[in-house]
CSV table of C-alpha atoms in Angstrom, one decimal:
chain,number,residue,atom,x,y,z
A,13,UNK,CA,25.3,-2.2,35.4
A,14,UNK,CA,23.4,-5.4,35.5
A,15,UNK,CA,23.5,-5.8,31.7
A,16,UNK,CA,21.0,-9.3,31.8
A,17,UNK,CA,18.5,-7.3,33.7
A,18,UNK,CA,18.8,-4.5,30.9
A,19,UNK,CA,18.0,-6.7,28.1
A,20,UNK,CA,15.3,-9.1,29.7
A,21,UNK,CA,13.2,-5.6,30.3
A,22,UNK,CA,13.3,-6.2,26.1
A,23,UNK,CA,9.6,-8.2,24.8
A,24,UNK,CA,12.0,-8.2,21.1
A,25,UNK,CA,15.4,-10.0,20.9
A,26,UNK,CA,17.6,-7.5,22.8
A,27,UNK,CA,21.8,-8.0,23.5
A,28,UNK,CA,24.2,-5.6,25.1
A,29,UNK,CA,27.8,-5.2,22.7
A,30,UNK,CA,30.9,-4.1,23.5
A,31,UNK,CA,33.1,-2.2,21.0
A,32,UNK,CA,37.1,-2.2,21.6
A,33,UNK,CA,37.9,1.5,20.4
A,34,UNK,CA,41.9,0.8,19.0
A,35,UNK,CA,44.4,3.1,19.7
A,36,UNK,CA,44.2,4.6,16.2
A,37,UNK,CA,40.6,5.4,16.7
A,38,UNK,CA,39.4,2.5,14.8
A,39,UNK,CA,36.6,-0.5,15.8
A,40,UNK,CA,38.4,-3.3,17.4
A,41,UNK,CA,36.4,-6.6,18.3
A,42,UNK,CA,32.6,-6.4,19.0
A,43,UNK,CA,31.5,-8.8,21.4
A,44,UNK,CA,27.6,-10.1,22.2
A,45,UNK,CA,28.1,-9.6,26.6
A,46,UNK,CA,24.5,-10.3,27.2
A,47,UNK,CA,21.0,-11.2,25.6
A,48,UNK,CA,17.9,-12.3,26.7
A,49,UNK,CA,16.1,-15.4,25.8
A,50,UNK,CA,14.7,-14.3,22.6
A,51,UNK,CA,17.8,-13.2,20.9
A,52,UNK,CA,19.3,-16.7,22.8
A,53,UNK,CA,16.8,-18.6,20.8
A,54,UNK,CA,17.6,-17.0,17.2
A,55,UNK,CA,21.3,-17.4,17.6
A,56,UNK,CA,20.7,-21.1,18.7
A,57,UNK,CA,23.2,-23.3,20.6
A,58,UNK,CA,26.6,-21.7,19.4
A,59,UNK,CA,26.1,-18.3,21.5
A,60,UNK,CA,27.9,-17.9,24.8
A,61,UNK,CA,28.4,-14.9,26.9
A,62,UNK,CA,30.9,-12.3,25.4
A,63,UNK,CA,31.2,-14.2,22.2
A,64,UNK,CA,32.7,-12.1,19.1
A,65,UNK,CA,29.6,-11.3,17.2
A,66,UNK,CA,31.1,-12.5,13.5
A,67,UNK,CA,31.5,-16.1,15.5
A,68,UNK,CA,27.6,-16.3,15.3
A,69,UNK,CA,26.9,-14.3,11.6
A,70,UNK,CA,28.5,-13.7,9.0
A,71,UNK,CA,31.1,-10.2,9.5
A,72,UNK,CA,29.3,-7.1,8.1
A,73,UNK,CA,31.1,-3.8,7.9
A,74,UNK,CA,28.1,-1.8,7.8
A,75,UNK,CA,27.0,-3.2,11.1
A,76,UNK,CA,30.3,-2.5,12.8
A,77,UNK,CA,30.0,1.1,11.6
A,78,UNK,CA,27.1,1.4,13.2
A,79,UNK,CA,28.1,-0.1,16.6
A,80,UNK,CA,31.1,1.9,16.8
A,81,UNK,CA,28.9,5.0,16.1
A,82,UNK,CA,26.4,4.1,18.9
A,83,UNK,CA,29.2,2.5,21.4
A,84,UNK,CA,31.8,5.0,21.1
A,85,UNK,CA,30.0,8.6,19.9
A,86,UNK,CA,27.2,7.8,21.5
A,87,UNK,CA,24.9,8.3,18.9
A,88,UNK,CA,21.4,6.8,18.7
A,89,UNK,CA,20.6,5.2,15.6
A,90,UNK,CA,18.2,2.5,13.5
A,91,UNK,CA,18.2,0.7,10.3
A,92,UNK,CA,16.1,-1.6,8.3
A,93,UNK,CA,18.4,-3.7,6.2
A,94,UNK,CA,18.3,-6.5,3.9
A,95,UNK,CA,20.9,-9.1,5.9
A,96,UNK,CA,21.4,-11.2,3.0
A,97,UNK,CA,23.2,-13.8,4.5
A,98,UNK,CA,20.3,-14.6,6.8
A,99,UNK,CA,17.8,-14.0,3.9
A,100,UNK,CA,15.8,-11.7,6.4
A,101,UNK,CA,15.3,-7.9,6.7
A,102,UNK,CA,16.3,-6.5,9.9
A,103,UNK,CA,14.9,-3.8,11.7
A,104,UNK,CA,17.5,-2.6,14.2
A,105,UNK,CA,18.0,-0.5,17.1
A,106,UNK,CA,20.9,1.1,18.7
A,107,UNK,CA,21.0,2.6,21.7
A,108,UNK,CA,24.5,3.9,23.6
A,109,UNK,CA,24.8,3.3,27.2
A,110,UNK,CA,25.9,5.7,29.3
A,111,UNK,CA,29.4,6.9,29.5
A,112,UNK,CA,29.8,5.9,33.3
A,113,UNK,CA,29.5,2.3,32.3
A,114,UNK,CA,32.2,2.1,29.6
A,115,UNK,CA,35.4,0.6,31.0
A,116,UNK,CA,38.4,2.1,29.6
A,117,UNK,CA,38.5,1.3,25.4
A,118,UNK,CA,35.1,-1.0,25.9
A,119,UNK,CA,32.4,0.9,24.8
A,120,UNK,CA,28.9,-0.3,25.5
A,121,UNK,CA,25.3,-0.1,23.7
A,122,UNK,CA,21.7,-2.1,23.5
A,123,UNK,CA,20.7,-3.5,20.3
A,124,UNK,CA,17.4,-5.0,19.6
A,125,UNK,CA,15.7,-5.9,16.8
A,126,UNK,CA,13.1,-8.0,14.6
A,127,UNK,CA,13.0,-9.9,11.4
A,128,UNK,CA,10.9,-9.6,8.7
A,129,UNK,CA,10.7,-12.4,5.4
A,130,UNK,CA,10.7,-8.9,3.0
A,131,UNK,CA,10.8,-5.2,2.8
A,132,UNK,CA,7.8,-3.6,4.6
A,133,UNK,CA,6.5,-0.2,3.8
A,134,UNK,CA,6.3,1.1,7.3
A,135,UNK,CA,9.6,-0.1,8.5
A,136,UNK,CA,11.3,1.4,5.4
A,137,UNK,CA,9.3,4.5,5.6
A,138,UNK,CA,10.8,5.2,9.5
A,139,UNK,CA,13.3,7.6,8.2
A,140,UNK,CA,14.4,11.1,8.7
A,141,UNK,CA,11.6,13.8,7.6
A,142,UNK,CA,14.7,15.4,5.7
A,143,UNK,CA,15.4,12.0,4.0
A,144,UNK,CA,11.5,11.4,3.5
A,145,UNK,CA,10.9,14.9,1.7
A,146,UNK,CA,14.1,14.1,-0.7
A,147,UNK,CA,13.3,10.8,-1.6
A,148,UNK,CA,9.2,11.9,-1.9
A,149,UNK,CA,10.2,14.7,-4.4
A,150,UNK,CA,12.5,12.1,-6.4
A,151,UNK,CA,9.6,9.8,-6.9
A,152,UNK,CA,7.6,12.8,-7.9
A,153,UNK,CA,10.4,13.6,-10.9
A,154,UNK,CA,10.2,9.6,-11.4
A,155,UNK,CA,6.7,9.6,-12.2
A,156,UNK,CA,5.8,13.0,-14.1
A,157,UNK,CA,7.6,12.6,-17.4
A,158,UNK,CA,8.0,9.8,-20.3
A,159,UNK,CA,11.4,11.0,-20.5
A,160,UNK,CA,13.5,7.9,-18.7
A,161,UNK,CA,16.9,9.1,-19.3
A,162,UNK,CA,15.4,12.9,-18.4
A,163,UNK,CA,14.0,12.3,-14.9
A,164,UNK,CA,16.8,9.9,-14.3
A,165,UNK,CA,19.4,12.2,-14.7
A,166,UNK,CA,17.6,15.1,-12.8
A,167,UNK,CA,17.2,12.9,-9.7
A,168,UNK,CA,21.0,12.1,-10.0
A,169,UNK,CA,21.5,15.9,-9.9
A,170,UNK,CA,19.4,16.0,-6.9
A,171,UNK,CA,21.4,13.3,-5.1
A,172,UNK,CA,24.7,15.1,-5.8
A,173,UNK,CA,23.5,18.2,-4.7
A,174,UNK,CA,21.8,16.6,-1.5
A,175,UNK,CA,24.8,14.8,-0.4
A,176,UNK,CA,27.4,17.3,-1.5
A,177,UNK,CA,29.6,14.0,-3.0
A,178,UNK,CA,31.9,14.8,-5.9
A,179,UNK,CA,30.3,12.5,-7.8
A,180,UNK,CA,26.9,10.9,-8.0
A,181,UNK,CA,26.1,8.1,-11.0
A,182,UNK,CA,23.5,5.6,-12.2
A,183,UNK,CA,25.3,2.5,-13.8
A,184,UNK,CA,22.9,0.5,-15.9
A,185,UNK,CA,23.9,-3.4,-16.4
A,186,UNK,CA,22.6,-6.3,-18.4
A,187,UNK,CA,24.0,-9.6,-17.2
A,188,UNK,CA,22.4,-12.1,-20.0
A,189,UNK,CA,24.4,-9.9,-22.7
A,190,UNK,CA,27.3,-9.0,-20.3
A,191,UNK,CA,27.1,-5.0,-21.0
A,192,UNK,CA,27.2,-2.7,-18.6
A,193,UNK,CA,26.5,1.6,-19.5
A,194,UNK,CA,26.9,4.7,-17.8
A,195,UNK,CA,23.5,6.5,-17.6
A,196,UNK,CA,24.2,9.4,-15.7
A,197,UNK,CA,26.9,11.2,-13.6
A,198,UNK,CA,26.8,14.5,-12.1
A,199,UNK,CA,29.6,16.1,-10.6
A,200,UNK,CA,30.7,19.0,-8.2
A,201,UNK,CA,33.2,20.5,-10.3
A,202,UNK,CA,31.6,21.5,-13.2
A,203,UNK,CA,34.5,20.9,-15.5
A,204,UNK,CA,34.6,17.1,-14.4
A,205,UNK,CA,33.3,14.6,-17.0
A,206,UNK,CA,32.4,11.1,-16.9
A,207,UNK,CA,34.9,10.8,-19.9
A,208,UNK,CA,37.7,11.5,-17.9
A,209,UNK,CA,37.3,8.4,-15.5
A,210,UNK,CA,36.2,5.5,-17.8
A,211,UNK,CA,39.4,4.0,-17.9
A,212,UNK,CA,38.9,3.3,-14.1
A,213,UNK,CA,35.2,2.8,-14.7
A,214,UNK,CA,35.5,-0.2,-17.0
A,215,UNK,CA,33.0,-3.0,-17.8
A,216,UNK,CA,35.7,-5.3,-15.9
A,217,UNK,CA,35.2,-3.6,-12.8
A,218,UNK,CA,31.7,-3.0,-13.1
A,219,UNK,CA,31.2,-6.6,-13.6
A,220,UNK,CA,33.4,-7.3,-10.4
A,221,UNK,CA,31.0,-5.7,-8.0
A,222,UNK,CA,28.2,-8.2,-8.3
A,223,UNK,CA,30.3,-10.6,-6.1
A,224,UNK,CA,31.1,-8.3,-3.8
A,225,UNK,CA,27.7,-6.9,-2.8
A,226,UNK,CA,26.2,-10.2,-2.9
A,227,UNK,CA,26.0,-10.9,0.7
A,228,UNK,CA,25.4,-7.0,1.6
A,229,UNK,CA,22.5,-4.3,0.9
A,230,UNK,CA,25.3,-2.0,-0.2
A,231,UNK,CA,29.2,-0.9,0.0
A,232,UNK,CA,30.6,1.9,2.0
A,233,UNK,CA,34.3,2.9,2.0
A,234,UNK,CA,34.8,5.8,4.5
A,235,UNK,CA,38.3,5.9,4.9
A,236,UNK,CA,41.6,4.0,3.4
A,237,UNK,CA,41.1,1.4,6.5
A,238,UNK,CA,38.0,0.3,4.7
A,239,UNK,CA,39.5,1.0,1.4
A,240,UNK,CA,42.4,-1.7,2.4
A,241,UNK,CA,39.2,-4.1,3.6
A,242,UNK,CA,37.6,-3.4,-0.1
A,243,UNK,CA,41.4,-4.1,-1.5
A,244,UNK,CA,41.2,-7.9,0.1
A,245,UNK,CA,38.3,-8.9,-1.8
A,246,UNK,CA,38.1,-6.9,-4.7
A,247,UNK,CA,41.5,-5.6,-5.8
A,248,UNK,CA,40.7,-4.7,-9.2
A,249,UNK,CA,38.3,-2.3,-8.2
A,250,UNK,CA,40.1,-1.0,-5.1
A,251,UNK,CA,42.7,-0.1,-7.1
A,252,UNK,CA,40.6,1.7,-9.6
A,253,UNK,CA,39.2,3.9,-6.9
A,254,UNK,CA,42.4,4.6,-5.6
A,255,UNK,CA,43.9,5.5,-9.6
A,256,UNK,CA,40.6,8.1,-9.4
A,257,UNK,CA,41.3,9.2,-6.3
A,258,UNK,CA,38.4,7.9,-4.3
A,259,UNK,CA,38.6,8.4,-0.6
A,260,UNK,CA,35.1,7.1,0.3
A,261,UNK,CA,32.1,5.7,-1.4
A,262,UNK,CA,28.7,4.3,-1.1
A,263,UNK,CA,27.6,1.9,-3.6
A,264,UNK,CA,23.6,0.1,-3.6
A,265,UNK,CA,22.4,-2.0,-6.1
A,266,UNK,CA,19.5,-1.4,-7.9
A,267,UNK,CA,17.2,-4.7,-8.1
A,268,UNK,CA,14.6,-6.4,-9.5
A,269,UNK,CA,13.6,-9.4,-7.5
A,270,UNK,CA,17.3,-10.8,-6.7
A,271,UNK,CA,18.7,-9.6,-10.1
A,272,UNK,CA,20.8,-6.6,-10.1
A,273,UNK,CA,20.1,-4.5,-13.0
A,274,UNK,CA,21.9,-1.3,-11.9
A,275,UNK,CA,24.0,0.3,-9.7
A,276,UNK,CA,23.7,3.8,-7.4
A,277,UNK,CA,26.7,5.5,-6.3
A,278,UNK,CA,28.8,8.5,-4.8
A,279,UNK,CA,32.0,9.7,-4.3
A,280,UNK,CA,34.1,11.4,-2.3
A,281,UNK,CA,31.1,12.6,0.2
A,282,UNK,CA,31.3,14.0,3.9
A,283,UNK,CA,32.0,10.9,5.7
A,284,UNK,CA,30.4,12.8,8.9
A,285,UNK,CA,27.3,12.8,7.3
A,286,UNK,CA,27.1,8.8,6.6
A,287,UNK,CA,24.2,7.9,8.2
A,288,UNK,CA,22.2,10.6,7.0
A,289,UNK,CA,23.6,10.0,3.5
A,290,UNK,CA,23.3,6.5,3.7
A,291,UNK,CA,19.8,6.6,4.6
A,292,UNK,CA,18.7,8.8,1.5
A,293,UNK,CA,20.9,6.8,-1.3
A,294,UNK,CA,19.7,3.5,0.2
A,295,UNK,CA,16.0,4.8,0.1
A,296,UNK,CA,16.1,6.6,-3.2
A,297,UNK,CA,17.9,3.5,-4.9
A,298,UNK,CA,14.8,1.1,-4.0
A,299,UNK,CA,12.5,3.3,-6.0
A,300,UNK,CA,15.0,4.1,-8.6
A,301,UNK,CA,15.2,0.4,-8.8
A,302,UNK,CA,11.4,0.3,-9.6
A,303,UNK,CA,12.0,2.8,-12.8
A,304,UNK,CA,14.5,1.0,-14.4
A,305,UNK,CA,12.8,-2.4,-14.3
A,306,UNK,CA,9.9,-0.6,-15.7
A,307,UNK,CA,11.7,0.8,-18.4
A,308,UNK,CA,13.7,-2.5,-19.1
A,309,UNK,CA,10.1,-4.0,-19.3
A,310,UNK,CA,8.6,-1.4,-21.8
A,311,UNK,CA,12.0,-1.8,-23.7
A,312,UNK,CA,11.7,-5.3,-24.1
A,313,UNK,CA,8.1,-5.0,-25.0
A,314,UNK,CA,9.0,-2.6,-27.5
A,315,UNK,CA,11.8,-4.7,-28.7
A,316,UNK,CA,9.3,-8.0,-29.1
A,317,UNK,CA,7.1,-5.9,-31.2
A,318,UNK,CA,9.5,-4.3,-33.2
A,319,UNK,CA,12.0,-6.8,-33.8
A,320,UNK,CA,11.6,-10.1,-35.8
A,321,UNK,CA,13.1,-12.7,-33.3
A,322,UNK,CA,14.3,-15.2,-36.0
A,323,UNK,CA,16.7,-12.6,-37.7
A,324,UNK,CA,16.9,-9.6,-34.8
A,325,UNK,CA,16.1,-7.4,-38.0
A,326,UNK,CA,13.3,-4.9,-37.8
A,327,UNK,CA,10.0,-6.5,-38.7
A,328,UNK,CA,6.9,-5.9,-40.5
A,329,UNK,CA,4.9,-4.2,-37.6
A,330,UNK,CA,8.0,-1.6,-37.1
A,331,UNK,CA,8.1,-1.0,-41.2
A,332,UNK,CA,4.4,0.0,-41.4
A,333,UNK,CA,5.2,2.3,-38.0
A,334,UNK,CA,7.8,3.8,-40.3
A,335,UNK,CA,5.5,4.1,-43.1
A,336,UNK,CA,2.4,5.5,-41.1
A,337,UNK,CA,5.4,8.6,-39.8
A,338,UNK,CA,5.9,9.3,-43.0
A,339,UNK,CA,2.8,9.5,-44.4
A,340,UNK,CA,1.3,11.4,-41.6
A,341,UNK,CA,4.2,14.1,-41.8
A,342,UNK,CA,5.9,13.3,-38.2
A,343,UNK,CA,9.2,12.1,-39.1
A,344,UNK,CA,10.4,12.4,-42.8
A,345,UNK,CA,13.1,10.3,-44.8
A,346,UNK,CA,16.2,12.8,-45.4
A,347,UNK,CA,16.3,12.8,-49.2
A,348,UNK,CA,17.2,11.6,-51.3
A,349,UNK,CA,16.9,8.4,-50.2
A,350,UNK,CA,16.8,4.7,-52.0
A,351,UNK,CA,14.8,1.9,-51.4
A,352,UNK,CA,15.1,-2.0,-52.2
A,353,UNK,CA,13.1,-5.0,-52.0
A,354,UNK,CA,14.9,-8.4,-51.6
A,355,UNK,CA,12.6,-11.7,-51.6
A,356,UNK,CA,14.6,-14.6,-51.0
A,357,UNK,CA,14.8,-17.5,-53.8
A,358,UNK,CA,14.6,-20.9,-53.0
A,359,UNK,CA,13.3,-21.0,-49.3
A,360,UNK,CA,10.6,-23.5,-50.0
A,361,UNK,CA,13.1,-25.7,-51.5
A,362,UNK,CA,15.1,-25.5,-48.4
A,363,UNK,CA,11.8,-26.2,-46.1
A,364,UNK,CA,10.9,-29.1,-48.3
A,365,UNK,CA,14.4,-30.4,-48.3
A,366,UNK,CA,15.5,-29.6,-44.9
A,367,UNK,CA,12.5,-29.0,-42.7
A,368,UNK,CA,11.7,-25.8,-41.4
A,369,UNK,CA,15.2,-25.5,-39.3
A,370,UNK,CA,16.8,-25.2,-43.2
A,371,UNK,CA,14.7,-22.5,-43.8
A,372,UNK,CA,15.3,-20.5,-40.9
A,373,UNK,CA,19.0,-20.8,-41.0
A,374,UNK,CA,18.8,-19.9,-44.8
A,375,UNK,CA,16.8,-16.5,-43.5
A,376,UNK,CA,19.5,-15.8,-40.9
A,377,UNK,CA,22.4,-16.0,-43.7
A,378,UNK,CA,19.8,-13.7,-45.5
A,379,UNK,CA,19.7,-11.4,-42.6
A,380,UNK,CA,23.2,-11.5,-42.5
A,381,UNK,CA,24.1,-11.2,-46.0
A,382,UNK,CA,21.6,-7.9,-46.1
A,383,UNK,CA,23.3,-6.4,-43.2
A,384,UNK,CA,27.1,-7.0,-44.4
A,385,UNK,CA,26.0,-4.5,-47.3
A,386,UNK,CA,23.3,-2.5,-45.9
A,387,UNK,CA,24.0,-2.5,-42.2
A,388,UNK,CA,23.8,1.4,-42.0
A,389,UNK,CA,20.4,1.8,-43.1
A,390,UNK,CA,17.0,0.6,-41.7
A,391,UNK,CA,16.4,-3.2,-43.0
A,392,UNK,CA,13.3,-5.2,-42.7
A,393,UNK,CA,12.2,-8.4,-42.7
A,394,UNK,CA,8.8,-7.6,-44.0
A,395,UNK,CA,7.4,-11.1,-43.5
A,396,UNK,CA,8.0,-14.5,-45.0
A,397,UNK,CA,10.8,-14.4,-47.5
A,398,UNK,CA,10.7,-10.4,-48.3
A,399,UNK,CA,13.0,-8.0,-47.3
A,400,UNK,CA,12.7,-4.2,-47.3
A,401,UNK,CA,15.6,-1.6,-47.0
A,402,UNK,CA,15.2,2.2,-46.8
A,403,UNK,CA,18.5,4.1,-47.3
A,404,UNK,CA,17.7,8.0,-46.1
A,405,UNK,CA,20.4,10.4,-47.3
A,406,UNK,CA,21.9,8.0,-49.9
A,407,UNK,CA,23.5,9.6,-53.3
A,408,UNK,CA,22.3,7.9,-56.1
A,409,UNK,CA,26.2,6.6,-57.0
A,410,UNK,CA,26.1,5.0,-53.7
A,411,UNK,CA,22.8,3.7,-53.9
A,412,UNK,CA,23.8,1.8,-57.0
A,413,UNK,CA,26.8,0.7,-55.6
A,414,UNK,CA,25.1,-0.8,-52.9
A,415,UNK,CA,22.4,-2.9,-55.1
A,416,UNK,CA,25.1,-3.7,-57.6
A,417,UNK,CA,27.2,-5.4,-54.5
A,418,UNK,CA,24.4,-7.3,-53.0
A,419,UNK,CA,23.3,-8.7,-56.2
A,420,UNK,CA,27.2,-9.9,-56.6
A,421,UNK,CA,26.5,-11.5,-52.9
A,422,UNK,CA,23.3,-13.0,-54.0
A,423,UNK,CA,23.4,-14.4,-57.3
A,424,UNK,CA,22.5,-17.9,-58.6
A,425,UNK,CA,24.7,-20.6,-56.9
A,426,UNK,CA,25.5,-18.2,-54.2
A,427,UNK,CA,24.7,-19.4,-50.0
A,428,UNK,CA,21.8,-16.9,-50.1
A,429,UNK,CA,19.9,-15.9,-53.6
A,430,UNK,CA,17.6,-12.8,-53.7
A,431,UNK,CA,15.5,-11.4,-56.3
A,432,UNK,CA,15.8,-7.9,-55.8
A,433,UNK,CA,13.8,-4.5,-56.8
A,434,UNK,CA,15.1,-0.9,-56.3
A,435,UNK,CA,13.9,2.5,-56.6
A,436,UNK,CA,15.9,6.0,-56.1
A,437,UNK,CA,14.2,9.0,-54.9
A,438,UNK,CA,15.4,12.2,-55.7
A,439,UNK,CA,13.2,14.5,-54.0
A,440,UNK,CA,12.0,12.4,-51.1
A,441,UNK,CA,8.6,13.2,-51.2
A,442,UNK,CA,6.4,9.8,-51.6
A,443,UNK,CA,8.0,6.9,-49.8
A,444,UNK,CA,4.9,4.8,-50.7
A,445,UNK,CA,5.3,5.4,-54.1
A,446,UNK,CA,9.2,4.4,-54.1
A,447,UNK,CA,8.2,1.3,-52.4
A,448,UNK,CA,5.5,0.5,-54.8
A,449,UNK,CA,8.0,0.8,-57.7
A,450,UNK,CA,11.1,-1.1,-56.3
A,451,UNK,CA,8.1,-4.5,-55.5
A,452,UNK,CA,7.6,-4.3,-58.6
A,453,UNK,CA,11.0,-4.2,-59.6
A,454,UNK,CA,11.9,-7.3,-57.2
A,455,UNK,CA,8.8,-9.1,-58.9
A,456,UNK,CA,10.0,-8.7,-62.3
A,457,UNK,CA,13.8,-9.9,-61.2
A,458,UNK,CA,12.3,-12.8,-59.4
A,459,UNK,CA,9.8,-13.7,-62.5
A,460,UNK,CA,13.2,-13.8,-64.7
A,461,UNK,CA,15.0,-16.2,-62.3
A,462,UNK,CA,12.5,-18.6,-62.3
A,463,UNK,CA,12.5,-18.1,-66.0
A,464,UNK,CA,16.0,-18.9,-65.8
A,465,UNK,CA,16.2,-21.6,-63.2
A,466,UNK,CA,12.8,-23.5,-63.6
A,467,UNK,CA,14.1,-26.1,-61.5
A,468,UNK,CA,14.1,-24.0,-58.7
A,469,UNK,CA,10.8,-24.4,-56.9
A,470,UNK,CA,8.5,-21.4,-56.2
A,471,UNK,CA,7.3,-20.2,-52.8
């Protein structure tokens, strides 16, 4: 068969590749046998006929698996993938050549492709009807509810059932804070639970995934050969997988632009369905990424609108909302409860003598002092130098102890000096009144402080 004539018949970049089938049934060398002019132009002067493909582009396990399936198993395949090593998306089609063309342990197929600068919806949607139906249903679930965790859990359960994997899980990561969390996990075996595997799915293991996936659109382990290859580049992860009895795995990063915000993975699935399951996981992950990114944005906006950025305490807006919920009967404060108003003495003096940087430092110290004593309760920076604490389900004895401890830590001469007023409510039926009485007590304490220490400039 004239391979050159075959590739020249294609308008887009095309090549005939050979795949060596090793005696153990695994993939050996993959060579680019013949190419057309468009393919040659893309690959540049480094190309020559019968070159091993990894001499031109970085070695890619997923590409090799598709080559093997096409050439040896004679499967017609299509893939639209993020080729990170080249900074493009590749729309590739794999067509097996007739078995009569094969030569001993060498098997042949045609590969033709085109590049796009980014993901294109038309090409991305070129999937099987079964996969498309599943992903559409997942998208509907993601959009029909405001319960982020609930809808993500539902979709994850659907993924586990669809792939018949032992486990499907979604993990979220926050690289800036160096944190990770397992959002949800669904097991084929109802008796299994994520707590059984936490010793294997540690933050250190999750953090190691970033470097492993940086040049790939996903990570696939289908047998022990793949596990051995993974062990070479990420021994920590491979060790944890072996310890957890994981034999097969597909892991896809969830992305916001180029930033990893999480991962979707399935383990111990039917590797005979690898192409189908890979298609489902990759496309579903694309939409999960958008949902996670949107939720992160909303959480960030909520944080910024309800948290004082200087002290990291809840702000006045958050306090007013809390009071409104109480007044409207939407959220009570568990009785008995106590309220503390604490006004920072000497803030103006700090600002006048050391500038606003000194004042800010004093406010941060004040917040730390409040948290050290009352960290289990609701602490608000109500504005300026004023702090408010709501202590639900707090006995009078404990409340008085807390107030006394705060006074002892913030008396005259301490790094932080508060004027403090408090009120304890046994019935818990009037939060506003309790806050008013605590505020009045605080102003009385402040007046007494300045009367005793006139050298301290008022606000």
